[in-house]
Short mmCIF file of C-alpha atoms in Angstrom, two decimals:
data_model
loop_
_atom_site.label_atom_id
_atom_site.label_comp_id
_atom_site.label_asym_id
_atom_site.label_seq_id
_atom_site.Cartn_x
_atom_site.Cartn_y
_atom_site.Cartn_z
CA UNK V 1164 -77.02 -30.28 107.87
CA UNK V 1165 -80.31 -29.19 106.10
CA UNK V 1166 -83.41 -28.82 108.44
CA UNK V 1167 -86.62 -27.50 107.88
CA UNK V 1168 -88.13 -24.43 110.04
CA UNK V 1169 -91.11 -25.23 111.84
CA UNK V 1170 -91.64 -21.98 114.12
CA UNK V 1171 -89.60 -18.94 114.78
CA UNK V 1172 -90.01 -16.59 117.59
CA UNK V 1173 -87.93 -13.81 119.27
CA UNK V 1174 -86.57 -16.27 121.83
CA UNK V 1175 -86.20 -19.53 119.88
CA UNK V 1176 -86.78 -21.68 116.85
CA UNK V 1177 -88.27 -25.20 116.18
CA UNK V 1178 -86.89 -26.96 113.34
CA UNK V 1179 -87.33 -30.58 111.76
CA UNK V 1180 -84.15 -32.26 111.57
CA UNK V 1181 -83.02 -35.82 110.42
CA UNK V 1182 -80.73 -36.46 113.41
CA UNK V 1183 -81.98 -36.01 116.92
CA UNK V 1184 -78.94 -33.55 118.34
CA UNK V 1185 -78.21 -33.72 122.03
CA UNK V 1186 -79.62 -31.18 124.39
CA UNK V 1187 -77.11 -28.24 125.20
CA UNK V 1188 -75.52 -28.65 121.36
CA UNK V 1189 -74.95 -25.41 120.17
CA UNK V 1190 -75.62 -24.68 116.47
CA UNK V 1191 -75.58 -22.05 113.94
CA UNK V 1192 -79.05 -21.91 111.89
CA UNK V 1193 -79.67 -19.95 108.51
CA UNK V 1194 -83.17 -18.99 107.96
CA UNK V 1195 -84.61 -16.85 105.44
CA UNK V 1196 -87.69 -14.86 106.62
CA UNK V 1197 -90.15 -13.22 104.25
CA UNK V 1198 -90.19 -9.68 105.11
CA UNK V 1199 -93.19 -7.49 103.54
CA UNK V 1200 -93.95 -6.09 101.08
CA UNK V 1201 -91.80 -8.29 98.66
CA UNK V 1202 -88.35 -8.81 100.53
CA UNK V 1203 -86.49 -11.59 102.19
CA UNK V 1204 -84.09 -11.48 105.12
CA UNK V 1205 -81.51 -14.03 105.52
CA UNK V 1206 -80.59 -14.42 109.16
CA UNK V 1207 -77.76 -16.50 111.05
CA UNK V 1208 -78.70 -17.34 114.57
CA UNK V 1209 -76.80 -19.15 116.87
CA UNK V 1210 -78.92 -21.53 118.99
CA UNK V 1211 -79.08 -24.18 121.80
CA UNK V 1212 -80.98 -27.47 121.55
CA UNK V 1213 -83.49 -27.56 124.33
CA UNK V 1214 -85.13 -30.77 123.60
CA UNK V 1215 -85.79 -33.00 120.60
CA UNK V 1216 -88.81 -35.37 120.09
CA UNK V 1217 -89.58 -37.96 117.49
CA UNK V 1218 -91.89 -36.41 114.70
CA UNK V 1219 -93.50 -39.41 112.72
CA UNK V 1220 -95.46 -36.87 110.60
CA UNK V 1221 -92.56 -34.77 109.84
CA UNK V 1222 -90.16 -37.61 108.99
CA UNK V 1223 -87.49 -36.76 111.50
CA UNK V 1224 -87.06 -35.00 114.99
CA UNK V 1225 -88.34 -31.85 115.80
CA UNK V 1226 -85.82 -29.87 117.91
CA UNK V 1227 -86.74 -26.94 120.14
CA UNK V 1228 -83.93 -24.31 120.56
CA UNK V 1229 -83.27 -21.37 122.29
CA UNK V 1230 -81.53 -18.49 120.36
CA UNK V 1231 -78.40 -17.04 122.08
CA UNK V 1232 -76.75 -13.51 121.19
CA UNK V 1233 -79.29 -12.56 118.71
CA UNK V 1234 -78.23 -8.99 117.37
CA UNK V 1235 -80.82 -6.13 117.00
CA UNK V 1236 -81.39 -6.23 113.36
CA UNK V 1237 -82.16 -10.02 113.56
CA UNK V 1238 -84.40 -9.51 116.43
CA UNK V 1239 -86.32 -6.57 114.39
CA UNK V 1240 -86.55 -8.96 111.24
CA UNK V 1241 -88.06 -11.62 113.56
CA UNK V 1242 -90.50 -9.18 115.28
CA UNK V 1243 -91.59 -7.90 111.75
CA UNK V 1244 -91.90 -11.67 110.55
CA UNK V 1245 -94.19 -12.41 113.52
CA UNK V 1246 -96.36 -9.27 113.24
CA UNK V 1247 -97.28 -9.99 109.78
#
């Protein structure tokens, strides 16, 4: 299922989804982060749904998800993305 990334942090991710997944649903999320100066890094993150709210402006549901078992290279890529 395709989702749109709304926000990324070291501890979680927020996505816009057509379906309101139940709380505690575990998912694998693939997200491409722009990494300076001209690169991109594809991350595969395991995440657990913490909440879902209707987003009328986004046309779906905004899901707040906590990432689990994130490896060190992925955490480093997220830190670089946030810093820039």
